Tab-separated table of C-alpha atoms and ligand atoms in Angstrom:
chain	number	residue	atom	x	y	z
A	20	UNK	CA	-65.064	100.218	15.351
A	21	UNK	CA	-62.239	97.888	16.568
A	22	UNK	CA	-60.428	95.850	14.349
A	23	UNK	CA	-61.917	92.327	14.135
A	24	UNK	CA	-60.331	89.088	14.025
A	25	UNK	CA	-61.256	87.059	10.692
A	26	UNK	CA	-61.008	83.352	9.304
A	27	UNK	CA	-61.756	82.356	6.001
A	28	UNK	CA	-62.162	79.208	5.059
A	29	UNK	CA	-61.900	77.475	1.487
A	30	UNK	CA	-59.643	80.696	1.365
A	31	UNK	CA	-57.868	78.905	-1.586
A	32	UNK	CA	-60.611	78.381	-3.987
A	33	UNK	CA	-62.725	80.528	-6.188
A	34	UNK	CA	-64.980	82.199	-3.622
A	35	UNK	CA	-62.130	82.186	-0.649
A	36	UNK	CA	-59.606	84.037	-3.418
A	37	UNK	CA	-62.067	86.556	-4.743
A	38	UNK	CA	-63.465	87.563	-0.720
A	39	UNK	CA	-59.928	88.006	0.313
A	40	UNK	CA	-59.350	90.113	-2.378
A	41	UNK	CA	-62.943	92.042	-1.481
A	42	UNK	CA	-61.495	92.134	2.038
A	43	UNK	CA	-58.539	93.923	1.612
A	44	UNK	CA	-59.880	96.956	-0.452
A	45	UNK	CA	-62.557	97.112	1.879
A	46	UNK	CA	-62.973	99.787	5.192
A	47	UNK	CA	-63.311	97.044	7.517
A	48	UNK	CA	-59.917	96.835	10.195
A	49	UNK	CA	-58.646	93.022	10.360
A	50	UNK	CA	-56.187	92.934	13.835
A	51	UNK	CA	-55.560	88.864	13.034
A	52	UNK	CA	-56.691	86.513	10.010
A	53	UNK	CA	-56.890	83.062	9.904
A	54	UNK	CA	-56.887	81.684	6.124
A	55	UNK	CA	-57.810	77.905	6.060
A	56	UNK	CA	-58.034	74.879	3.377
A	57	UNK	CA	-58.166	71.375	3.193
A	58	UNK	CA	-54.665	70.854	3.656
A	59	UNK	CA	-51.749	73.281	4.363
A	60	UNK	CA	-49.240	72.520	1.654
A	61	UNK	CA	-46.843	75.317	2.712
A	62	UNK	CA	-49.529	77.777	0.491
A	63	UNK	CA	-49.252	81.510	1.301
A	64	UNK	CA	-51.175	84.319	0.756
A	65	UNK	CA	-51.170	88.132	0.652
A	66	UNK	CA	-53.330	90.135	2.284
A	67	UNK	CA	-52.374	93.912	3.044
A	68	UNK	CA	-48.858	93.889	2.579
A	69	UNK	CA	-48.608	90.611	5.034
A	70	UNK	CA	-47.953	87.203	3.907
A	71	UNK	CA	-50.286	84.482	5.570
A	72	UNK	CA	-49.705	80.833	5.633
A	73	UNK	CA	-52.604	79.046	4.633
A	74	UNK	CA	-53.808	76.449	7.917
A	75	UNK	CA	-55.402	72.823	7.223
A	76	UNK	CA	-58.710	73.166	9.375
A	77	UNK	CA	-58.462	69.476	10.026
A	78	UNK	CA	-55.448	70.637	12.071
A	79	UNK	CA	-57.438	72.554	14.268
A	80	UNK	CA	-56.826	70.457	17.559
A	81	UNK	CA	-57.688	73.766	19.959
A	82	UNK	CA	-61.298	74.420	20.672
A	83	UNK	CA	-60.017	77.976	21.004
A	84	UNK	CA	-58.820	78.048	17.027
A	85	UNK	CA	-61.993	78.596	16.025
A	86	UNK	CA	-62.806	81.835	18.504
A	87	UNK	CA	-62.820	84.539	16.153
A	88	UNK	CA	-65.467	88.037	15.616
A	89	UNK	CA	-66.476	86.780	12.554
A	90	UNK	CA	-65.887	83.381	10.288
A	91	UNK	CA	-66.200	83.293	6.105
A	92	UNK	CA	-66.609	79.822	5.181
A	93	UNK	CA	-66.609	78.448	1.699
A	94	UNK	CA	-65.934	75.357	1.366
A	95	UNK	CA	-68.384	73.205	0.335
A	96	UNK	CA	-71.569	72.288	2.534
A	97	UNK	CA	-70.189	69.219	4.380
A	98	UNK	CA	-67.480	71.460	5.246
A	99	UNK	CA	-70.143	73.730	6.711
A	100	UNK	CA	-71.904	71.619	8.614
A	101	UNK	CA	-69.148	70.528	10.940
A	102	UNK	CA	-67.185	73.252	11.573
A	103	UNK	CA	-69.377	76.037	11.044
A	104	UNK	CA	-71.389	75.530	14.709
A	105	UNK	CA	-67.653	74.679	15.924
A	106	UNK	CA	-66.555	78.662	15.123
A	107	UNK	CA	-70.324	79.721	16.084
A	108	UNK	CA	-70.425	78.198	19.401
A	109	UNK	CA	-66.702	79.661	20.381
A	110	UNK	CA	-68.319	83.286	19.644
A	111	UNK	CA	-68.024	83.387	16.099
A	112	UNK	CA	-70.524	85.264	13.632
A	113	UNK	CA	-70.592	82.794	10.612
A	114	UNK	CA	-71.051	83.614	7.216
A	115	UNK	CA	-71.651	80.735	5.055
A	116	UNK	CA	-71.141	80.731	1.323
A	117	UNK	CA	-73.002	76.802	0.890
A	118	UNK	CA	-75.799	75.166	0.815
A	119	UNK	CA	-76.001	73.994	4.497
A	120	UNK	CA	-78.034	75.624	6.058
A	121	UNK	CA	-79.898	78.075	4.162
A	122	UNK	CA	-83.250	76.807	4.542
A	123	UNK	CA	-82.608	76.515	8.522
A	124	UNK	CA	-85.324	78.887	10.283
A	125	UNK	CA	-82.679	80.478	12.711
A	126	UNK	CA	-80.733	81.112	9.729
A	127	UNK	CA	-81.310	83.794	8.428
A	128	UNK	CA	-80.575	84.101	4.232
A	129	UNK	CA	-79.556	87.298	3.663
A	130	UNK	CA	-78.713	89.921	0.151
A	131	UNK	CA	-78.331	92.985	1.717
A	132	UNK	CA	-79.775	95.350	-0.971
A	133	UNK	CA	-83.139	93.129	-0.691
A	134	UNK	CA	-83.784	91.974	2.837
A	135	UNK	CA	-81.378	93.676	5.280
A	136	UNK	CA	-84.279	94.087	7.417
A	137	UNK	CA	-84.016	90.578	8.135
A	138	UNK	CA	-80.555	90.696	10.565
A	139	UNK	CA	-80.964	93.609	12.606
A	140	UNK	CA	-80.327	91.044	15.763
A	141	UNK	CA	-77.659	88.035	16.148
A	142	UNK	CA	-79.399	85.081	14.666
A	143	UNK	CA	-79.102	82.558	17.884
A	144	UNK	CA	-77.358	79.437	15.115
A	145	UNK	CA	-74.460	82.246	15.248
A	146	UNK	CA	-74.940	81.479	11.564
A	147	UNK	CA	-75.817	84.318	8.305
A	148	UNK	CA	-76.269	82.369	5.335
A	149	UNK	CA	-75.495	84.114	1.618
A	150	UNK	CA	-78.322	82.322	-0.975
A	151	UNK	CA	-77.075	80.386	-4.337
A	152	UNK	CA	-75.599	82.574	-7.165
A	153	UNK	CA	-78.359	82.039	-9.184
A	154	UNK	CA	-80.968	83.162	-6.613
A	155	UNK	CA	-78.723	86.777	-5.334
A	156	UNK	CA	-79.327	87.896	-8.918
A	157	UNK	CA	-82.646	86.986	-9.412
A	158	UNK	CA	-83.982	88.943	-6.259
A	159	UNK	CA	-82.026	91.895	-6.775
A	160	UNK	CA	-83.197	92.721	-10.339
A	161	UNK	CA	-86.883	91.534	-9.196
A	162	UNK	CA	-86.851	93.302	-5.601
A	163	UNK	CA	-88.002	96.943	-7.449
A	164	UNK	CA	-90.695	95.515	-9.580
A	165	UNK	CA	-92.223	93.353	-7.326
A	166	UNK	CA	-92.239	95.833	-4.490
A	167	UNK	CA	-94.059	97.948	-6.897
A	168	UNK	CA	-96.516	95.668	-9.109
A	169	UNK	CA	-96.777	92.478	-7.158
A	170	UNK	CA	-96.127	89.489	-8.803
A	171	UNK	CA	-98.566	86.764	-10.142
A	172	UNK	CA	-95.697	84.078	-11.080
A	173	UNK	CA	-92.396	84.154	-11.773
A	174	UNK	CA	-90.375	82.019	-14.912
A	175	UNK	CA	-87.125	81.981	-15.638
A	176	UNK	CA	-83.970	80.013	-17.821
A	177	UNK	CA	-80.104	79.892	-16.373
A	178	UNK	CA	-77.706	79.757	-18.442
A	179	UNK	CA	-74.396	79.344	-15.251
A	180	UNK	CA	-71.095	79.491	-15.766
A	181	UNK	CA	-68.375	76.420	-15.207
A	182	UNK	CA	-67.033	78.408	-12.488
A	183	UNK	CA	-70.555	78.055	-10.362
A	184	UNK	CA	-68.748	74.990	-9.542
A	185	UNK	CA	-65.420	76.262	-8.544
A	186	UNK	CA	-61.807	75.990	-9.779
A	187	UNK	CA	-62.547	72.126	-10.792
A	188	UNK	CA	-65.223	73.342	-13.124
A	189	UNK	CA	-63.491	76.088	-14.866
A	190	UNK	CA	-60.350	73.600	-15.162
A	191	UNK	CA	-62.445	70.962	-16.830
A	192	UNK	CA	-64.232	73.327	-19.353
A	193	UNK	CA	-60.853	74.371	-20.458
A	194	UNK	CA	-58.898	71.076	-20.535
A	195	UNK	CA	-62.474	69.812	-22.004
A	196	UNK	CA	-62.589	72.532	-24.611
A	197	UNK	CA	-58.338	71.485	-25.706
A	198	UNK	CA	-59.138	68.042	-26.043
A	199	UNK	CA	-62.247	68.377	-28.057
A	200	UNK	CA	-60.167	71.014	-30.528
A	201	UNK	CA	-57.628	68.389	-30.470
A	202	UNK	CA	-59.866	65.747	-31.728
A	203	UNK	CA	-61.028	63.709	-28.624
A	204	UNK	CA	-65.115	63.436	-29.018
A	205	UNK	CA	-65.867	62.379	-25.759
A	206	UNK	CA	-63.494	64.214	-23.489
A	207	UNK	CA	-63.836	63.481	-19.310
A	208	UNK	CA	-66.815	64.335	-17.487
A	209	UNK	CA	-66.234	64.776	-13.187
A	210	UNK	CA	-67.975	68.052	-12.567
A	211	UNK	CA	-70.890	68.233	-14.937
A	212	UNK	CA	-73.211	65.404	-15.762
A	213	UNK	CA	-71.362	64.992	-19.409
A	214	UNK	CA	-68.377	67.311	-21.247
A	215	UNK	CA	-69.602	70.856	-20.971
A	216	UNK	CA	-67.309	72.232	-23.730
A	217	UNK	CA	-68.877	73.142	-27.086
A	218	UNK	CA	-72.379	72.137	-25.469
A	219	UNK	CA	-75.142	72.864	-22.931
A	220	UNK	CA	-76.412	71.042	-20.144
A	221	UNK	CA	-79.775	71.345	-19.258
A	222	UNK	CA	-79.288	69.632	-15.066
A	223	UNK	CA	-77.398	71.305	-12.160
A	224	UNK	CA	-77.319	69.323	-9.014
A	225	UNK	CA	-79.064	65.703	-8.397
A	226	UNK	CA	-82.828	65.607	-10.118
A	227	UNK	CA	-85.843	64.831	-7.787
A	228	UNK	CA	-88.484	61.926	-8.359
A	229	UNK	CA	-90.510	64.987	-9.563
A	230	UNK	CA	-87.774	65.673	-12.424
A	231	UNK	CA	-86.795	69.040	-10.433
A	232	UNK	CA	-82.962	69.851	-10.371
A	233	UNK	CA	-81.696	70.704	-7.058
A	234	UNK	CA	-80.501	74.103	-8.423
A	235	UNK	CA	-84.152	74.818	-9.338
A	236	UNK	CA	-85.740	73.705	-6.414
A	237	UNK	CA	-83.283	76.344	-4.461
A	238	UNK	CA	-84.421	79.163	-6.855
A	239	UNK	CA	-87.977	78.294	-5.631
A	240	UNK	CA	-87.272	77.943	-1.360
A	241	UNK	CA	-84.776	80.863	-1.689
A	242	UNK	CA	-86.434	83.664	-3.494
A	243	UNK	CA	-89.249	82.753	-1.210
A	244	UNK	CA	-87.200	82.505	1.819
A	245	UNK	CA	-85.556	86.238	1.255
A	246	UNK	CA	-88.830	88.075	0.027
A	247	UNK	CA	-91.020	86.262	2.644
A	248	UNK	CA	-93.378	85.214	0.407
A	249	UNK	CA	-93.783	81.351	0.990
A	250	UNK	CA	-96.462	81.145	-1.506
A	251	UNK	CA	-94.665	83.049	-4.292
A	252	UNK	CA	-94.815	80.885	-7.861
A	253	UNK	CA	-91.440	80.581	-9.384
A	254	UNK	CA	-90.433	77.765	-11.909
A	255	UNK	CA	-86.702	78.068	-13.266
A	256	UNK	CA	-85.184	75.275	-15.941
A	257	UNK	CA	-81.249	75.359	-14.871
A	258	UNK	CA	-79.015	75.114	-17.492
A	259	UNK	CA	-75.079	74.728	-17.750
A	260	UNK	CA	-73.458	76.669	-20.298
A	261	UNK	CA	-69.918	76.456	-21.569
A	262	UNK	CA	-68.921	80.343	-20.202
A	263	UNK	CA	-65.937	80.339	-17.783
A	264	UNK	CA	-67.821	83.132	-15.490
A	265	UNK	CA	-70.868	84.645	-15.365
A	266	UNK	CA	-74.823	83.469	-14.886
A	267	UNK	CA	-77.027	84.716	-17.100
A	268	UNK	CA	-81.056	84.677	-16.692
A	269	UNK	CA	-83.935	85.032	-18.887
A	270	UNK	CA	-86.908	85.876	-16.788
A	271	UNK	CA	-90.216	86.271	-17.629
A	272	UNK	CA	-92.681	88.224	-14.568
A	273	UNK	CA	-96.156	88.062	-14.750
A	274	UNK	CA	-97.780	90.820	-12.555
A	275	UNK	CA	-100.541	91.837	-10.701
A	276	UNK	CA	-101.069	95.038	-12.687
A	277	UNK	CA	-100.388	96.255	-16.173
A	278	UNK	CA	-96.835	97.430	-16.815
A	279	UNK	CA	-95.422	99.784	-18.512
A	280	UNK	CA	-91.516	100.118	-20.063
A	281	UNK	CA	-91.340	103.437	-18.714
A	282	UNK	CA	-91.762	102.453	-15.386
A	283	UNK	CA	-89.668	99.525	-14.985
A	284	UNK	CA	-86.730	101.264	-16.930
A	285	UNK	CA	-87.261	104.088	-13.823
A	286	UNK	CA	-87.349	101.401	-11.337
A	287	UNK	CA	-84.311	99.628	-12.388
A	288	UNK	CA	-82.100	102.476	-13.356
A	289	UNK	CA	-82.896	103.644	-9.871
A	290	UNK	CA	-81.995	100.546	-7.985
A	291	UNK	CA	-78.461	100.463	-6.350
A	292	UNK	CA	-76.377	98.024	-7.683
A	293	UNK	CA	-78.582	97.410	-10.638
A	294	UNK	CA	-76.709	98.527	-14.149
A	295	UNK	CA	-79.707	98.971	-16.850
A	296	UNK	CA	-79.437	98.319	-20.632
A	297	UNK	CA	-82.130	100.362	-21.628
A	298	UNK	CA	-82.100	100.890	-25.153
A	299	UNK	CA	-80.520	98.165	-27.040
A	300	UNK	CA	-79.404	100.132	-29.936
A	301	UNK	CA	-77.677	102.610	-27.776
A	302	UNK	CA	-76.728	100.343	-24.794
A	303	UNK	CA	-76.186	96.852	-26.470
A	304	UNK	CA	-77.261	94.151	-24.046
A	305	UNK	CA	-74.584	92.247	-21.537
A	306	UNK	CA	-73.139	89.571	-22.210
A	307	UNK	CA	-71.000	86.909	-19.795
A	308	UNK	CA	-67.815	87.163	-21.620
A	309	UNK	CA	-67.760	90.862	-21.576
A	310	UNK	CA	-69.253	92.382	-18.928
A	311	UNK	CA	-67.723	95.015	-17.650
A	312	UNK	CA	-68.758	95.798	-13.318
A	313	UNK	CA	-68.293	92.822	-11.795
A	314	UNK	CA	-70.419	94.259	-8.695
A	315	UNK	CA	-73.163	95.132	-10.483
A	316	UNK	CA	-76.322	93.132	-11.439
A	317	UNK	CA	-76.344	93.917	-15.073
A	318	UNK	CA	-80.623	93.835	-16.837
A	319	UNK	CA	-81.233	94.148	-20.625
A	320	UNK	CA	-83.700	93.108	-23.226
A	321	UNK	CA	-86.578	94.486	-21.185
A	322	UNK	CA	-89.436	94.056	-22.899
A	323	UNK	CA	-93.287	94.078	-22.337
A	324	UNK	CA	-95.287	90.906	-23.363
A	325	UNK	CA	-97.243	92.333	-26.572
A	326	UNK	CA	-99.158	89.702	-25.890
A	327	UNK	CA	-99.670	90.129	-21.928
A	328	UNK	CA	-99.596	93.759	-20.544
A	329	UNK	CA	-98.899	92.211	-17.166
A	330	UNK	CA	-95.650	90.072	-17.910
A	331	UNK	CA	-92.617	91.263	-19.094
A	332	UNK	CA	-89.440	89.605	-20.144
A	333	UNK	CA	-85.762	90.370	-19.276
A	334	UNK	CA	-82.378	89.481	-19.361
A	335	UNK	CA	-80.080	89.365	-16.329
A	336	UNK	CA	-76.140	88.839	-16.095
A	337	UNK	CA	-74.042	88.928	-12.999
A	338	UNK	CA	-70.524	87.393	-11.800
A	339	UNK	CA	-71.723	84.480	-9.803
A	340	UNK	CA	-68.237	84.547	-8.289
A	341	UNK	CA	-68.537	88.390	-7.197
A	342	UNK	CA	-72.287	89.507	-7.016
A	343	UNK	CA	-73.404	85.497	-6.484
A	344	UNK	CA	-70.756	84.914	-3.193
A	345	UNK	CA	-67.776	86.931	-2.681
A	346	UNK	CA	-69.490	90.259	-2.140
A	347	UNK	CA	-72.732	89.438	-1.348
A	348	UNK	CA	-70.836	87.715	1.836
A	349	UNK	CA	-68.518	91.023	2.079
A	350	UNK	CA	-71.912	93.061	2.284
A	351	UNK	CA	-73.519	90.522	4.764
A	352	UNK	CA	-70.397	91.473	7.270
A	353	UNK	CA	-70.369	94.950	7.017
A	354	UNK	CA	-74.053	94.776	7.613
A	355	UNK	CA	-72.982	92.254	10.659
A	356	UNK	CA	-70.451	95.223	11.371
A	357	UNK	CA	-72.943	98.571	11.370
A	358	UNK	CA	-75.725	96.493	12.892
A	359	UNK	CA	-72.954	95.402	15.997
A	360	UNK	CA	-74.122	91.807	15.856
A	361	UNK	CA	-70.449	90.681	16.416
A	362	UNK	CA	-70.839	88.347	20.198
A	363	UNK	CA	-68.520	90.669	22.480
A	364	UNK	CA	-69.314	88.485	25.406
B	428	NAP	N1	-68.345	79.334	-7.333
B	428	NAP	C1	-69.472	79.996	-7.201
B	428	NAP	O1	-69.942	80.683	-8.116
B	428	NAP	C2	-70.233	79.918	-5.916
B	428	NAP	C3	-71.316	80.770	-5.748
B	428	NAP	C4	-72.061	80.709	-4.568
B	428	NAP	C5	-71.701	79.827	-3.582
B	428	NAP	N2	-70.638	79.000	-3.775
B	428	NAP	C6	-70.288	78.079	-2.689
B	428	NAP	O2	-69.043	78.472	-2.140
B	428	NAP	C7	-68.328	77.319	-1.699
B	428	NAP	C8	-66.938	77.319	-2.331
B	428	NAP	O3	-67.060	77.300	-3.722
B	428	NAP	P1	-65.836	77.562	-4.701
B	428	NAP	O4	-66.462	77.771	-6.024
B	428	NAP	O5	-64.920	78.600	-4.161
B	428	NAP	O6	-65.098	76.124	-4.662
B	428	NAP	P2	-63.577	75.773	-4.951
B	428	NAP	O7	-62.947	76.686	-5.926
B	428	NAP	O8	-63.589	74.318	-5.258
B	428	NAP	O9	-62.860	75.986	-3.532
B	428	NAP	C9	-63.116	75.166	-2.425
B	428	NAP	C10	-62.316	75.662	-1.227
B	428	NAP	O10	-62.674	74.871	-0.101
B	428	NAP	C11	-61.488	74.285	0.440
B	428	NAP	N3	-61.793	72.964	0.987
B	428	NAP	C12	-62.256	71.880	0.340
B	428	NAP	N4	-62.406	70.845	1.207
B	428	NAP	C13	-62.035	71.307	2.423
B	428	NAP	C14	-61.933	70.729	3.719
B	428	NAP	N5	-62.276	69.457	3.938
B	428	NAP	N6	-61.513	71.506	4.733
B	428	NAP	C15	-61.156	72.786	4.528
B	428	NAP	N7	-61.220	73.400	3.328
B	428	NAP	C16	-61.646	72.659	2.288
B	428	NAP	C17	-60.528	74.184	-0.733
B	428	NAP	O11	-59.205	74.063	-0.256
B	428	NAP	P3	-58.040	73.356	-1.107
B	428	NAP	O12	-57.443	74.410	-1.979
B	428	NAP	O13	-57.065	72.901	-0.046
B	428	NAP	O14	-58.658	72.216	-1.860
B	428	NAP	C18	-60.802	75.531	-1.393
B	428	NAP	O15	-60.171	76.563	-0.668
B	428	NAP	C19	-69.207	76.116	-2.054
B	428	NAP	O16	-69.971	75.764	-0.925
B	428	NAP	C20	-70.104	76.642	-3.145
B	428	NAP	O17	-71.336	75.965	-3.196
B	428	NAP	C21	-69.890	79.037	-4.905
């Protein structure tokens, strides 16, 4: 394989710092990278013993700045939409960490240990989108039980992390959670609807004339989306929890058949990427603020319904940062990479 020319962009935030990072330790040869953010600032970064100057993309002038094998942009879905189709139509393969165009049908919306299937060709946008955080760790802890029981309807509580909204949002839990030890009661609100230290938040994203959160509703298109199963019956309540890193999920499956623990504990032990609590005593259960394997989907408190031998309830924790973006958008490329869906025209 030849070594590829890369950009990332938002390659200062959250998501952009962490890929990098990804980048570097993995196999994948990089002849030239292009790091961009909203403004250059004189920022550097290292990558492989070489020091990069971080590029304003509003400086790019030179259709030809944006010709590259393959683009990682993270920015923020207005960001997106401009400039993605910009680096697609110069040859580009675009992987896009937001929200813009997900949903697109020549888009295709891709975890690679759940529908890989589904970009075995170039998508013609030039465009791979990676789902919401929330959604990557949903599928992969569901994509073994469904496959095996079907599923009647899905249910589920998120408990996300301040950092599902970037650096801002970790900032402002911390500065939040200062002031409020220092005595302020109402301390400043920009990211989240009100203070989310020392309290929980039960809205992500702007609430629909049906009282649906837009985090929800892309729980519901998503999951769909990547099992292709547009009638599947999923109904999440998003919640915002005062946890610097980390989404947590409890999820309740109802299936078509009668379950039992056995079973599921096989399946999930046996799924790649998957990290299984089994026994409590024994195992514990994870936690955000400890969880040790940051690329692994981590599933405890499994538990048949005593009520309900077709539903069962469990708990799932994964970095949203890692598992929800960063890798999942590492994966997506090297899939891009052994599939050869790079443009060599
Ligand atoms: N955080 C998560 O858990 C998560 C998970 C899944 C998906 N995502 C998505 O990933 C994207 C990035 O999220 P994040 O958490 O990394 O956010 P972040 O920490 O706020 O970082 C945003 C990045 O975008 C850059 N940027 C902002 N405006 C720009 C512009 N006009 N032109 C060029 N670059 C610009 C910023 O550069 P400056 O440093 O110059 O401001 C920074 O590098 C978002 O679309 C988000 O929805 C995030």
């Amino acid at each position: 394989m030849r070594a590829l020319d890369i950009s990332v962009v938002g390659a200062t935030g959250v998501v952009g710092t962490a890929l990098i990072k990804l980048l570097e330790k993995s196999e994948i040869a990089v002849d030239r990278l292009r790091l961009f953010a909203s403004s250059s600032g004189a920022r550097q970064l290292k990558f492989r013993d070489q020091t990069y100057l971080v590029e304003a993309l509003r400086d790019i002038r030179n259709i030809d700045d944006t010709k590259t094998d393959i683009a990682f942009f993270s920015a923020g879905g207005d960001v997106s939409a401009v400039w993605g189709p910009r680096f697609a139509s110069q040859g580009a393969l675009v992987i896009d960490n937001s929200n813009a165009f997900r949903m697109r049908p020549d888009v295709p919306l891709i975890v690679p240990q759940v529908n890989a299937c589904s970009l075995t060709v170039r998508p013609p946008s030039g465009i791979v989108a990676n789902p919401n955080c929330s959604t990557i760790q949903l599928v992969r802890a569901l994509r073994p039980l469904i496959a095996t029981f079907g599923v009647n309807q899905v249910l589920l509580t998120t408990y996300q992390a301040a950092s599902g909204v970037g650096r801002r949002g970790i900032n402002e839990l911390e500065d939040g959670a200062e002031a409020w030890l220092k005595g302020s009661t109402r301390p400043a609100a920009e990211s989240f609807p009100v203070s989310l230290a020392f309290n929980v938040i039960p809205q992500i994203g702007e609430i629909s004339s049906e009282g649906v959160a837009l985090e929800e509703r892309k729980l519901v298109q998503e999951s769909r989306k990547i099992f292709g199963m547009p009638r599947l019956q999923l109904t999440a309540t998003c919640v915002r929890v005062p946890v610097k890193t980390c989404h947590s999920e409890a999820v309740y499956v109802e299936f078509d058949d009668h379950v039992r623990l056995e079973q599921v504990h096989e399946l999930l032990a046996n799924e790649p990427g998957v990290r299984l609590y089994a026994d409590e005593i024994r195992d514990g259960y994870p936690t955000p603020r400890f969880l040790g394997g940051p690329a692994y989907v981590h599933v405890g408190r499994v538990r048949v319904n005593p009520e309900n031998p077709r539903g069962l309830w469990m708990w799932v924790v994964a970095d949203n940062v890692q598992v929800g973006a960063a890798l999942n958008a590492l994966l997506i490329a090297q899939l891009v990479i052994a599939n050869n869906l790079m443009d060599e025209t």
